[in-house]
Every structure is written in structure tokens, then in C-alpha cells.
Short mmCIF file of C-alpha atoms and ligand atoms in Angstrom, two decimals:
data_model
loop_
_atom_site.label_atom_id
_atom_site.label_comp_id
_atom_site.label_asym_id
_atom_site.label_seq_id
_atom_site.Cartn_x
_atom_site.Cartn_y
_atom_site.Cartn_z
CA UNK A 1 13.17 9.74 -21.99
CA UNK A 2 13.70 8.20 -25.41
CA UNK A 3 13.89 4.50 -25.94
CA UNK A 4 17.47 4.86 -27.21
CA UNK A 5 18.60 6.71 -24.08
CA UNK A 6 17.00 4.28 -21.68
CA UNK A 7 18.91 5.54 -18.70
CA UNK A 8 16.98 6.76 -15.70
CA UNK A 9 17.73 10.31 -14.56
CA UNK A 10 20.58 10.56 -12.07
CA UNK A 11 18.22 12.25 -9.60
CA UNK A 12 15.84 9.27 -9.69
CA UNK A 13 14.96 7.84 -6.29
CA UNK A 14 15.71 4.14 -6.14
CA UNK A 15 14.32 2.64 -3.02
CA UNK A 16 12.93 -0.33 -1.21
CA UNK A 17 9.82 -0.21 0.94
CA UNK A 18 8.55 -1.86 4.11
CA UNK A 19 5.94 -1.24 6.79
CA UNK A 20 6.28 -1.30 10.57
CA UNK A 21 3.91 -4.12 11.49
CA UNK A 22 5.19 -6.29 8.66
CA UNK A 23 8.83 -6.26 9.73
CA UNK A 24 9.49 -4.79 13.17
CA UNK A 25 8.30 -7.38 15.67
CA UNK A 26 9.07 -6.30 19.26
CA UNK A 27 5.35 -5.96 19.65
CA UNK A 28 5.45 -5.55 23.41
CA UNK A 29 8.69 -3.65 23.80
CA UNK A 30 9.46 -0.08 24.65
CA UNK A 31 5.97 0.82 25.80
CA UNK A 32 4.32 -0.18 22.53
CA UNK A 33 0.68 -1.17 22.98
CA UNK A 34 -1.47 -3.28 20.63
CA UNK A 35 -2.61 -1.96 17.31
CA UNK A 36 -5.65 -3.27 15.49
CA UNK A 37 -3.34 -5.67 13.67
CA UNK A 38 -2.11 -7.18 16.95
CA UNK A 39 -5.69 -7.75 18.02
CA UNK A 40 -6.76 -9.06 14.63
CA UNK A 41 -3.83 -11.41 14.11
CA UNK A 42 -4.25 -12.80 17.62
CA UNK A 43 -7.91 -13.58 16.93
CA UNK A 44 -8.25 -17.23 15.83
CA UNK A 45 -9.06 -17.66 12.17
CA UNK A 46 -8.11 -14.19 11.03
CA UNK A 47 -4.68 -14.90 9.55
CA UNK A 48 -3.26 -17.93 7.81
CA UNK A 49 -1.80 -20.35 10.38
CA UNK A 50 -2.57 -17.81 13.08
CA UNK A 51 0.55 -15.87 12.09
CA UNK A 52 1.13 -12.59 13.91
CA UNK A 53 3.59 -9.71 13.69
CA UNK A 54 4.89 -10.35 17.22
CA UNK A 55 8.38 -11.12 15.91
CA UNK A 56 8.03 -10.63 12.14
CA UNK A 57 11.48 -10.03 10.63
CA UNK A 58 12.74 -8.74 13.98
CA UNK A 59 13.76 -5.50 12.32
CA UNK A 60 13.38 -3.61 15.60
CA UNK A 61 16.49 -5.45 16.84
CA UNK A 62 18.22 -5.78 13.47
CA UNK A 63 17.84 -2.22 12.26
CA UNK A 64 21.55 -1.65 11.67
CA UNK A 65 21.96 -4.92 9.76
CA UNK A 66 18.97 -4.05 7.57
CA UNK A 67 20.26 -0.59 6.78
CA UNK A 68 23.61 -2.18 5.89
CA UNK A 69 21.75 -4.54 3.54
CA UNK A 70 20.22 -1.54 1.79
CA UNK A 71 23.57 0.16 1.60
CA UNK A 72 24.86 -3.03 -0.03
CA UNK A 73 22.15 -2.73 -2.66
CA UNK A 74 23.20 0.84 -3.28
CA UNK A 75 19.68 2.25 -3.01
CA UNK A 76 19.39 5.97 -2.34
CA UNK A 77 15.96 5.90 -0.64
CA UNK A 78 14.03 3.80 1.86
CA UNK A 79 10.32 3.97 2.53
CA UNK A 80 9.35 2.77 5.99
CA UNK A 81 6.39 3.39 8.24
CA UNK A 82 6.20 4.53 11.82
CA UNK A 83 4.20 2.36 14.16
CA UNK A 84 1.64 4.68 15.73
CA UNK A 85 1.28 2.59 18.93
CA UNK A 86 5.05 2.52 19.39
CA UNK A 87 5.16 6.29 19.39
CA UNK A 88 1.83 7.25 20.97
CA UNK A 89 0.51 4.09 22.62
CA UNK A 90 -3.07 5.00 23.23
CA UNK A 91 -3.35 7.15 20.14
CA UNK A 92 -3.69 10.21 22.36
CA UNK A 93 -1.51 12.35 24.53
CA UNK A 94 2.25 12.60 24.77
CA UNK A 95 4.72 10.56 22.80
CA UNK A 96 6.84 7.75 24.20
CA UNK A 97 10.42 8.86 23.77
CA UNK A 98 11.76 5.30 23.37
CA UNK A 99 9.50 4.84 20.37
CA UNK A 100 10.66 8.04 18.74
CA UNK A 101 14.28 7.14 19.52
CA UNK A 102 14.01 3.96 17.48
CA UNK A 103 12.96 5.90 14.38
CA UNK A 104 15.54 8.60 15.00
CA UNK A 105 18.28 5.95 15.09
CA UNK A 106 16.90 4.35 11.93
CA UNK A 107 16.85 7.68 10.12
CA UNK A 108 20.35 8.53 11.31
CA UNK A 109 21.65 5.17 10.07
CA UNK A 110 20.02 5.76 6.72
CA UNK A 111 21.41 9.25 6.34
CA UNK A 112 24.89 8.04 7.27
CA UNK A 113 24.66 5.65 4.32
CA UNK A 114 23.35 8.30 1.94
CA UNK A 115 19.85 6.78 1.91
CA UNK A 116 16.97 9.25 1.87
CA UNK A 117 14.23 8.33 4.35
CA UNK A 118 10.65 8.41 3.05
CA UNK A 119 8.44 8.19 6.10
CA UNK A 120 4.90 6.83 5.99
CA UNK A 121 2.86 7.83 9.01
CA UNK A 122 0.12 5.25 8.72
CA UNK A 123 0.48 1.80 7.26
CA UNK A 124 -2.63 0.27 8.88
CA UNK A 125 -1.61 -0.09 12.53
CA UNK A 126 -4.21 2.01 14.32
CA UNK A 127 -3.75 1.96 18.12
CA UNK A 128 -6.32 -0.50 19.42
CA UNK A 129 -7.66 2.05 21.89
CA UNK A 130 -8.71 4.30 19.04
CA UNK A 131 -10.52 1.41 17.37
CA UNK A 132 -12.25 0.64 20.64
CA UNK A 133 -13.38 4.26 20.67
CA UNK A 134 -14.87 3.87 17.18
CA UNK A 135 -11.93 3.65 14.77
CA UNK A 136 -11.82 5.31 11.37
CA UNK A 137 -15.59 5.43 10.96
CA UNK A 138 -15.48 7.99 13.78
CA UNK A 139 -14.46 11.56 12.99
CA UNK A 140 -12.31 11.97 16.07
CA UNK A 141 -9.79 9.44 14.70
CA UNK A 142 -8.87 11.92 11.95
CA UNK A 143 -8.00 14.52 14.58
CA UNK A 144 -6.01 12.01 16.59
CA UNK A 145 -4.06 11.17 13.43
CA UNK A 146 -3.19 14.83 12.89
CA UNK A 147 -1.90 15.10 16.47
CA UNK A 148 0.24 12.02 15.96
CA UNK A 149 1.55 13.45 12.66
CA UNK A 150 2.60 16.61 14.47
CA UNK A 151 4.43 14.58 17.14
CA UNK A 152 6.40 12.63 14.55
CA UNK A 153 7.14 15.74 12.50
CA UNK A 154 8.45 17.57 15.57
CA UNK A 155 10.71 14.63 16.38
CA UNK A 156 12.04 13.83 12.90
CA UNK A 157 11.32 16.86 10.74
CA UNK A 158 14.92 18.02 10.96
CA UNK A 159 16.13 14.88 9.18
CA UNK A 160 13.24 13.49 7.09
CA UNK A 161 12.10 15.49 4.10
CA UNK A 162 9.73 13.10 2.33
CA UNK A 163 6.48 12.44 4.19
CA UNK A 164 3.66 10.12 3.21
CA UNK A 165 0.52 10.45 5.29
CA UNK A 166 -1.45 7.27 4.54
CA UNK A 167 -0.65 4.04 2.82
CA UNK A 168 -3.47 2.64 0.68
CA UNK A 169 -6.47 4.13 2.46
CA UNK A 170 -8.69 1.92 0.28
CA UNK A 171 -7.41 -1.14 2.16
CA UNK A 172 -7.87 0.51 5.55
CA UNK A 173 -11.44 1.50 4.77
CA UNK A 174 -12.82 -1.24 2.57
CA UNK A 175 -10.86 -4.32 3.62
CA UNK A 176 -10.79 -3.24 7.26
CA UNK A 177 -14.42 -2.17 7.67
CA UNK A 178 -16.15 -3.57 4.57
CA UNK A 179 -15.05 -7.11 3.77
CA UNK A 180 -13.34 -7.55 7.13
CA UNK A 181 -10.37 -9.46 5.72
CA UNK A 182 -8.06 -6.87 7.26
CA UNK A 183 -8.02 -5.42 10.76
CA UNK A 184 -10.19 -4.48 12.51
CA UNK A 185 -12.29 -7.06 10.66
CA UNK A 186 -15.59 -5.23 10.59
CA UNK A 187 -18.14 -5.92 7.85
CA UNK A 188 -20.28 -2.84 7.50
CA UNK A 189 -20.50 -0.98 4.19
CA UNK A 190 -21.54 2.28 5.81
CA UNK A 191 -18.68 2.10 8.30
CA UNK A 192 -16.35 1.54 5.35
CA UNK A 193 -17.59 4.68 3.58
CA UNK A 194 -17.34 6.70 6.78
CA UNK A 195 -13.84 5.34 7.28
CA UNK A 196 -12.87 6.36 3.75
CA UNK A 197 -13.98 9.93 4.44
CA UNK A 198 -12.25 10.12 7.80
CA UNK A 199 -9.05 8.73 6.31
CA UNK A 200 -9.28 11.48 3.68
CA UNK A 201 -9.90 14.02 6.41
CA UNK A 202 -7.09 12.59 8.53
CA UNK A 203 -4.78 12.95 5.55
CA UNK A 204 -5.76 16.61 5.10
CA UNK A 205 -5.47 17.46 8.79
CA UNK A 206 -2.13 15.67 9.00
CA UNK A 207 -0.89 17.51 5.91
CA UNK A 208 -1.77 20.82 7.60
CA UNK A 209 -0.03 19.73 10.81
CA UNK A 210 3.07 18.64 8.88
CA UNK A 211 3.21 21.90 6.95
CA UNK A 212 3.02 23.86 10.19
CA UNK A 213 6.01 22.03 11.65
CA UNK A 214 8.24 20.98 8.75
CA UNK A 215 10.69 23.12 6.81
CA UNK A 216 9.26 24.49 3.57
CA UNK A 217 11.50 22.12 1.61
CA UNK A 218 9.75 19.02 2.98
CA UNK A 219 7.67 17.12 0.45
CA UNK A 220 4.21 15.77 1.30
CA UNK A 221 2.57 12.82 -0.34
CA UNK A 222 0.03 10.04 0.10
CA UNK A 223 0.29 6.49 -1.28
CA UNK A 224 -2.80 5.33 -3.12
CA UNK A 225 -3.39 1.85 -4.41
CA UNK A 226 -5.22 3.20 -7.42
CA UNK A 227 -6.97 0.21 -8.98
CA UNK A 228 -6.38 0.01 -12.71
CA UNK A 229 -9.85 -1.24 -13.60
CA UNK A 230 -10.70 -2.48 -17.06
CA UNK A 231 -14.07 -3.52 -18.43
CA UNK A 232 -14.21 -7.03 -19.89
CA UNK A 233 -15.98 -5.66 -22.97
CA UNK A 234 -17.38 -2.45 -24.40
CA UNK A 235 -20.90 -3.52 -23.58
CA UNK A 236 -22.68 -0.78 -21.63
CA UNK A 237 -23.26 -3.04 -18.63
CA UNK A 238 -19.55 -3.93 -18.41
CA UNK A 239 -18.57 -0.28 -18.76
CA UNK A 240 -21.05 0.51 -16.00
CA UNK A 241 -19.40 -2.13 -13.80
CA UNK A 242 -16.07 -0.46 -14.46
CA UNK A 243 -17.45 2.95 -13.58
CA UNK A 244 -18.85 1.71 -10.27
CA UNK A 245 -15.62 0.08 -9.16
CA UNK A 246 -13.53 3.04 -10.29
CA UNK A 247 -15.76 5.29 -8.17
CA UNK A 248 -15.50 3.31 -4.96
CA UNK A 249 -11.91 2.17 -5.45
CA UNK A 250 -10.26 5.31 -6.77
CA UNK A 251 -12.35 8.42 -7.08
CA UNK A 252 -13.59 8.17 -3.48
CA UNK A 253 -10.04 9.29 -2.67
CA UNK A 254 -8.89 11.28 -5.68
CA UNK A 255 -12.16 13.22 -5.91
CA UNK A 256 -11.64 15.09 -2.65
CA UNK A 257 -7.83 14.97 -2.83
CA UNK A 258 -7.40 16.32 -6.33
CA UNK A 259 -10.76 17.67 -7.54
CA UNK A 260 -12.17 19.17 -4.33
CA UNK A 261 -15.34 17.04 -4.23
CA UNK A 262 -16.69 13.52 -3.90
CA UNK A 263 -17.80 12.29 -7.32
CA UNK A 264 -21.51 12.73 -7.92
CA UNK A 265 -21.90 9.25 -9.34
CA UNK A 266 -20.38 7.76 -6.16
CA UNK A 267 -22.83 9.71 -4.00
CA UNK A 268 -25.68 8.49 -6.20
CA UNK A 269 -24.47 4.87 -6.22
CA UNK A 270 -24.31 4.80 -2.42
CA UNK A 271 -27.40 6.91 -1.69
CA UNK A 272 -29.35 3.92 -0.41
CA UNK A 273 -26.61 3.30 2.17
CA UNK A 274 -25.80 6.80 3.37
CA UNK A 275 -26.54 10.48 2.76
CA UNK A 276 -22.84 11.30 3.40
CA UNK A 277 -23.82 13.77 6.11
CA UNK A 278 -20.59 12.78 7.87
CA UNK A 279 -18.86 15.08 5.36
CA UNK A 280 -18.80 18.52 6.99
CA UNK A 281 -18.76 21.72 4.99
CA UNK A 282 -15.09 22.57 5.55
CA UNK A 283 -13.74 19.07 5.12
CA UNK A 284 -13.14 19.22 1.39
CA UNK A 285 -10.91 22.26 1.65
CA UNK A 286 -8.86 20.46 4.31
CA UNK A 287 -8.56 17.26 2.29
CA UNK A 288 -7.51 19.20 -0.80
CA UNK A 289 -4.38 20.52 0.91
CA UNK A 290 -1.80 20.63 -1.91
CA UNK A 291 0.47 17.63 -2.35
CA UNK A 292 4.06 17.82 -3.56
CA UNK A 293 4.01 14.34 -5.04
CA UNK A 294 1.50 11.59 -5.55
CA UNK A 295 2.55 8.13 -4.38
CA UNK A 296 1.14 5.22 -6.34
CA UNK A 297 1.30 1.53 -5.46
CA UNK A 298 0.81 -0.80 -8.38
CA UNK A 299 0.73 -4.58 -8.56
CA UNK A 300 -1.83 -5.68 -11.17
CA UNK A 301 -4.93 -4.49 -13.01
CA UNK A 302 -8.48 -5.73 -12.43
CA UNK A 303 -11.00 -6.73 -15.07
CA UNK A 304 -14.68 -6.32 -14.25
CA UNK A 305 -17.97 -7.16 -15.90
CA UNK A 306 -21.63 -7.04 -15.09
CA UNK A 307 -22.46 -10.07 -12.95
CA UNK A 308 -24.53 -12.59 -14.82
CA UNK A 309 -27.48 -14.29 -13.18
CA UNK A 310 -25.37 -17.34 -12.51
CA UNK A 311 -22.99 -15.15 -10.53
CA UNK A 312 -25.72 -13.36 -8.61
CA UNK A 313 -25.69 -14.17 -4.94
CA UNK A 314 -29.43 -13.70 -4.41
CA UNK A 315 -30.71 -12.71 -1.01
CA UNK A 316 -27.87 -14.05 1.08
CA UNK A 317 -26.53 -11.68 3.64
CA UNK A 318 -29.31 -9.14 3.23
CA UNK A 319 -30.62 -9.52 6.76
CA UNK A 320 -28.41 -6.74 8.08
CA UNK A 321 -29.95 -4.22 5.72
CA UNK A 322 -26.83 -3.79 3.62
CA UNK A 323 -27.86 -6.18 0.93
CA UNK A 324 -25.93 -9.12 -0.33
CA UNK A 325 -22.76 -7.07 -0.41
CA UNK A 326 -22.45 -6.91 3.40
CA UNK A 327 -19.11 -8.69 3.23
CA UNK A 328 -18.00 -7.11 0.03
CA UNK A 329 -15.27 -4.52 -0.04
CA UNK A 330 -17.29 -2.78 -2.76
CA UNK A 331 -20.32 -0.93 -1.41
CA UNK A 332 -23.13 -0.55 -3.94
CA UNK A 333 -21.39 -2.76 -6.48
CA UNK A 334 -23.09 -6.09 -5.86
CA UNK A 335 -23.76 -6.57 -9.54
CA UNK A 336 -20.13 -6.42 -10.51
CA UNK A 337 -18.13 -9.55 -11.24
CA UNK A 338 -14.34 -9.68 -11.12
CA UNK A 339 -12.77 -11.65 -13.96
CA UNK A 340 -9.50 -13.51 -13.67
CA UNK A 341 -7.69 -13.10 -16.95
CA UNK A 342 -5.65 -15.99 -18.25
CA UNK A 343 -1.90 -15.70 -18.28
CA UNK A 344 0.93 -15.53 -15.85
CA UNK A 345 0.23 -14.87 -12.18
CA UNK A 346 2.29 -14.29 -9.09
CA UNK A 347 2.05 -16.38 -5.94
CA UNK A 348 -0.76 -14.07 -4.81
CA UNK A 349 -2.72 -15.17 -7.88
CA UNK A 350 -2.41 -11.64 -9.27
CA UNK A 351 -1.89 -11.30 -13.01
CA UNK A 352 1.44 -10.06 -14.27
CA UNK A 353 0.54 -7.11 -16.48
CA UNK A 354 2.99 -4.22 -16.71
CA UNK A 355 0.75 -2.40 -19.19
CA UNK A 356 -1.37 -1.46 -16.19
CA UNK A 357 1.52 0.51 -14.71
CA UNK A 358 1.92 2.49 -17.91
CA UNK A 359 -1.84 3.09 -17.99
CA UNK A 360 -1.80 4.23 -14.36
CA UNK A 361 1.05 6.69 -14.87
CA UNK A 362 -0.50 8.13 -18.01
CA UNK A 363 -3.84 8.47 -16.22
CA UNK A 364 -2.34 10.75 -13.56
CA UNK A 365 -0.23 12.56 -16.11
CA UNK A 366 -3.53 13.61 -17.68
CA UNK A 367 -5.63 13.96 -14.53
CA UNK A 368 -3.12 15.70 -12.30
CA UNK A 369 -0.82 17.63 -14.62
CA UNK A 370 2.12 19.18 -12.83
CA UNK A 371 1.96 16.77 -9.89
CA UNK A 372 5.13 14.64 -9.77
CA UNK A 373 4.55 10.91 -9.34
CA UNK A 374 6.34 8.38 -7.20
CA UNK A 375 5.90 4.62 -7.39
CA UNK A 376 5.82 3.95 -3.67
CA UNK A 377 5.28 0.19 -4.11
CA UNK A 378 5.65 -2.35 -6.86
CA UNK A 379 6.78 -5.95 -6.66
CA UNK A 380 5.61 -9.52 -6.56
CA UNK A 381 5.35 -12.56 -4.31
CA UNK A 382 6.83 -15.84 -5.49
CA UNK A 383 7.40 -19.14 -3.73
CA UNK A 384 11.09 -18.55 -3.17
CA UNK A 385 13.11 -21.39 -1.68
CA UNK A 386 16.81 -21.51 -0.87
CA UNK A 387 18.89 -23.85 -3.02
CA UNK A 388 21.15 -26.45 -1.43
CA UNK A 389 23.98 -23.92 -1.23
CA UNK A 390 21.71 -21.42 0.52
CA UNK A 391 21.37 -19.06 -2.43
CA UNK A 392 17.90 -17.92 -3.48
CA UNK A 393 17.10 -17.56 -7.17
CA UNK A 394 13.97 -15.66 -8.14
CA UNK A 395 14.02 -15.20 -11.91
CA UNK A 396 10.25 -14.69 -12.01
CA UNK A 397 10.57 -11.66 -9.75
CA UNK A 398 13.36 -10.26 -11.91
CA UNK A 399 11.18 -10.65 -14.99
CA UNK A 400 8.29 -9.01 -13.16
CA UNK A 401 10.45 -6.06 -12.14
CA UNK A 402 12.02 -5.75 -15.57
CA UNK A 403 8.60 -5.69 -17.21
CA UNK A 404 7.24 -3.10 -14.84
CA UNK A 405 10.27 -0.86 -14.92
CA UNK A 406 10.23 -1.01 -18.72
CA UNK A 407 6.60 0.12 -18.59
CA UNK A 408 7.59 2.90 -16.22
CA UNK A 409 10.31 3.98 -18.63
CA UNK A 410 7.81 4.02 -21.47
CA UNK A 411 5.51 6.20 -19.41
CA UNK A 412 8.37 8.61 -18.71
CA UNK A 413 9.16 8.70 -22.41
CA UNK A 414 5.47 9.47 -22.97
CA UNK A 415 5.61 12.42 -20.59
CA UNK A 416 4.95 11.03 -17.10
CA UNK A 417 6.90 12.92 -14.43
CA UNK A 418 8.01 9.99 -12.30
CA UNK A 419 10.55 10.84 -9.62
CA UNK A 420 11.27 7.49 -8.06
CA UNK A 421 10.50 3.83 -7.54
CA UNK A 422 10.30 1.82 -4.33
CA UNK A 423 10.50 -1.94 -4.66
CA UNK A 424 8.07 -3.81 -2.42
CA UNK A 425 9.69 -5.14 -0.47
CA UNK A 426 13.18 -4.90 0.94
CA UNK A 427 12.73 -8.28 2.59
CA UNK A 428 10.18 -11.02 3.13
CA UNK A 429 7.67 -10.07 5.77
CA UNK A 430 4.25 -10.53 7.34
CA UNK A 431 1.82 -10.36 4.45
CA UNK A 432 -1.25 -9.45 6.53
CA UNK A 433 -4.00 -12.10 6.40
CA UNK A 434 -1.62 -14.37 4.43
CA UNK A 435 0.83 -14.34 7.32
CA UNK A 436 4.33 -15.46 6.34
CA UNK A 437 3.14 -17.62 3.45
CA UNK A 438 3.83 -14.97 0.81
CA UNK A 439 7.30 -13.69 0.11
CA UNK A 440 7.64 -10.28 -1.54
CA UNK A 441 11.22 -9.56 -0.52
CA UNK A 442 14.32 -8.92 -2.59
CA UNK A 443 16.00 -10.34 0.50
CA UNK A 444 15.01 -13.78 1.78
CA UNK A 445 14.27 -14.06 5.49
CA UNK A 446 14.62 -17.38 7.28
CA UNK A 447 12.07 -16.83 10.04
CA UNK A 448 13.65 -19.54 12.23
CA UNK A 449 17.05 -17.89 12.37
CA UNK A 450 16.20 -14.42 11.05
CA UNK A 451 19.13 -14.80 8.64
CA UNK A 452 18.85 -12.52 5.63
CA UNK A 453 19.93 -13.70 2.16
CA UNK A 454 19.76 -11.33 -0.79
CA UNK A 455 17.95 -13.09 -3.66
CA UNK A 456 19.15 -12.83 -7.23
CA UNK A 457 16.58 -10.04 -7.73
CA UNK A 458 18.43 -8.00 -5.11
CA UNK A 459 21.62 -8.25 -7.15
CA UNK A 460 19.69 -7.41 -10.32
CA UNK A 461 18.16 -4.36 -8.64
CA UNK A 462 21.56 -3.28 -7.31
CA UNK A 463 22.94 -3.33 -10.84
CA UNK A 464 20.02 -1.22 -12.05
CA UNK A 465 20.56 1.30 -9.28
CA UNK A 466 24.29 1.43 -9.96
CA UNK A 467 24.02 1.90 -13.72
CA UNK A 468 20.64 3.61 -14.09
CA UNK A 469 19.95 1.15 -16.92
CA UNK A 470 17.69 -1.90 -16.86
CA UNK A 471 19.76 -5.09 -16.89
CA UNK A 472 18.38 -7.86 -19.09
CA UNK A 473 16.17 -10.33 -17.22
CA UNK A 474 16.99 -14.06 -17.23
CA UNK A 475 15.55 -16.07 -20.12
CA UNK A 476 12.39 -17.90 -19.13
CA UNK A 477 12.86 -21.66 -19.03
CA UNK A 478 9.31 -22.59 -18.16
CA UNK A 479 5.88 -21.04 -18.56
CA UNK A 480 3.11 -20.70 -16.05
CA UNK A 481 -0.39 -20.67 -17.36
CA UNK A 482 -3.46 -19.34 -15.71
CA UNK A 483 -7.01 -20.11 -16.56
CA UNK A 484 -10.09 -18.14 -17.35
CA UNK A 485 -12.34 -17.78 -14.40
CA UNK A 486 -14.94 -15.19 -13.63
CA UNK A 487 -16.25 -14.81 -10.15
CA UNK A 488 -18.05 -12.29 -8.04
CA UNK A 489 -16.08 -9.68 -6.17
CA UNK A 490 -17.53 -10.57 -2.77
CA UNK A 491 -14.82 -11.19 -0.20
CA UNK A 492 -12.23 -10.80 -2.89
CA UNK A 493 -8.77 -9.62 -1.89
CA UNK A 494 -7.67 -7.80 -4.97
CA UNK A 495 -4.16 -6.64 -5.54
CA UNK A 496 -3.41 -3.62 -3.40
CA UNK A 497 -2.33 -1.58 -6.28
O1 IFM B 501 2.33 -6.07 1.72
C1 IFM B 501 1.47 -5.16 1.12
C2 IFM B 501 1.70 -3.78 1.66
O2 IFM B 501 1.57 -3.72 3.03
C3 IFM B 501 0.71 -2.81 1.06
N1 IFM B 501 0.68 -2.92 -0.37
C4 IFM B 501 0.62 -4.21 -0.96
C5 IFM B 501 1.64 -5.15 -0.36
C6 IFM B 501 1.50 -6.54 -0.99
O3 IFM B 501 0.23 -7.05 -0.74
#
């Protein structure tokens, strides 16, 4: 794509994205049993204000209205996730028909409006019973996931042709089992590494199960929150910090997925924690099952440096044998500091830096030539508030989207094969440990009344989808300034992309 012809291809997928636990609510309806996120959010102190997904945006009851909202935006794709415990409550055995019926109705509504469903099988809501049996650190969970994938494929494979196995396995493994800021809230570096492998294996087994059931035309993908990691300087120790984080953030997944092996430097970095004997000889061939597209979620880059003595945490937390990083999401990276660059940030505190999206797309264009790319999430949280007349203006979000879609266009002009873009998120929703305090939606949700109000970004996005050309963003009338601040990565909740 040349800069002069800055029109997106007519075949481009323009979508919005959501996830089951973040929007559905109806947590106890239709035979659904608790997932790890029900248990976690109902545990005092785990989420801001004790917020839970019990009701969320009540999408389970407002499905038709929400599909109509999307039709109003004119999008031609919608990425949603299936709630595993709604479909297979204990994570084993037969499916619950009522659960499958909900997704069948959703998909039918979408297709009626010309919206292509992109189905994510796992967006973090593991059935609690499987966690009680050991969760992702246990190998059996990968096999249970493949069985569940087969069930969903048999039910919906005649009408869904874009399948995403896992969403952001880094979060599931390292925030769920490492830092414990996500469900199930465990803080064990070895469990996190085991979970990462079994998520990889679950992906591969699920991909095999999907291929066995789905028509040959179906497309298989996974959504990775590849961390765009930059070193603060070219000093060897900062470059080493970058290498370590890249290994345990990115290559722990892309190694087996795309290169057929775990990276040697990752195995060496983590050798004091584990010998990786949980990786069986055939696993890598399973995990390397060919993908049709690679889904990438991008929000912001990270800048890392070697931790200075003043940032060293000393011997705290070492009593459990995992060193001072016991509550870090970064195994074997205790000497890495995360820097907060100055400049504009979103309400999550994440920097606004579209150059990272270009960098990410060019990285995979080089590393995985021939593999089409899909932006399965991109967006920003801002403190949106309705005006007196009820309208919601979010110029910062429009500028964020404009900047990132311009970067995406540049990457396409530079040779990246990007097939689509899913805005996170269709509507405000349950932002995990932040509860309802962070709003990522293009549509505002009043959680008291469940009224939906498209924000100005929704209208901006609709114009983009309609014309295939980026509308100009509103002129900035105020600046927001960050500050320089370097801190250790322990307990950090980095952007998920
Ligand atoms: O809300 C999340 C989503 O569930 C996964 N990716 C990042 C989003 C924003 O944090």
C-alpha cells in the first residue's frame, strides 16, 4: 500500500473484539459453573472494589442489541470468546446444549448482518474444576482443552470459519501462575513455566482437533500479546535485559509455535528453576501444527534496563526457593527493571506509541514470512464520561486509533501482510483485576442501566470501515504529560500487547 493510496483493501476485516467473562454476565445461568475468574473475582482483595463478572455488560441477555450495535458500526467481523464453563461445565464430558445454543444464536445473528464471526476458544476462563485438579501447570488440562475445542467445532464449525485457540497465553501463564494478579492467583515461577508449555501444547492439540472436524477452508490462529521490548540503551547489560524479557515474554511461545523448539537461551536462563522435563518428545511437533494466520494483540511497547543496585530487591521473597522474583511475572529476570518512558499515557498508564505496532508487524513479516497477520486486539482505556446531553466524546481514543492504524498502514506499505484489525473493545467491560474502573469500549456502557451509547470513536471507526480510509482525528486541545520513572518489574501489570 502506498502512502498516496491510503485506502485499506476491500477484503480487509474490520472488527471489534470482546471476551466472554468480560461482557456476558449470567454467571449462574444455563448450567454454567464457575471459572477461575469467578472464583478469583469473588475472593476479597483480588479485584478493584471487589468487582466481578456476575453481570458484566449483560451481553448474555442483550446479544441481539449488541449485534445490532455492530451492524450500526458497519463492521464486517466480530471476535468473541466462548466461555468454556458455559459449554462444558466441569471441563470434562459432554457439552451443555443450552450453552452451545447461546453461541449458535450469536453466530446466526452475526451472519444475518454480514458480520464474520472470529471465535476464540479460550480467553482465560478455565473451568474451576480443572484448576482444582491442577490447572494449566498440569498436562491433562491441555488434553481437556482439545476435547472442548472439538465440542465447539462440532457445534459451530458449519458457520464459523475463523478460529483462535488461545488469547494471550502469556497472561494466562505468567499473570495467572507467576505474579498472581490474574486468576487463579498463584505465585509460583515453575508453575508459570509449566503452564506456558501446557498452553502451547493445548493450542497444538486443539489445532489438531479443529482440523479433524472443520472444513478445509476454516482458518486457524492464536492471539499472542507479543511484547515489543526495547532496551533503554545499547549498553550490553540493557541489551541483556531485553533478551531475557523477550525470551520469557515472546519466544517461550513463538519458539515452539513457529520454530519447532524452545529457545536455548530461555532454557539456560531458567535452568535453576526447572529442567523442562515436562516437555515430552512429541510435544513440539504437536505445538508446531501449521497456522493459517497469526493473531497479534498490541497496546504499547516496554522499555527495559538492567536493574541498578538501588532497584535491587535483595533477599525478600527468597524463602520459597524461587528467589526474589517469586511474585514476578518474569521468571529468571529478577535483574531487569522496567522503565516508564515520558510522554502520553492511557488510563491504564500505558504509553501511547504506535511505532511499536509497526515494529511488531515488521518483526513477524521477517520472522514468519508467508504467514498472514491479524491484529486481534488494539485499543485504549480512557476515563470516558457522558456529557450533560448523554453523549460521550473520546477524542483521545480516536487519536490513539488513528495513530495505530496509520502505523499499521505504514507496515502494510512496507510489506506486512495484514488481513484485518479488531478494535478492543466493542464496549466497556470488566477489565480483569481493574474491575469496571477502566473503559476500553467504543460503546459506553452505563452499568446501572446497561444502556449502551456509542462514543465518538465508534462513529469515527464506522466512517473508517465505510470508506476504507482513515478519517482525520480531532485536533488536540490539551496535552497530557508523563514523567520519567524507572522501577522493577516485580508485580508489574504490563500492557497485554
Ligand atoms: O481487556 C484485555 C483483554 O481481555 C486482553 N487483552 C488486553 C485487554 C486490555 O487490557
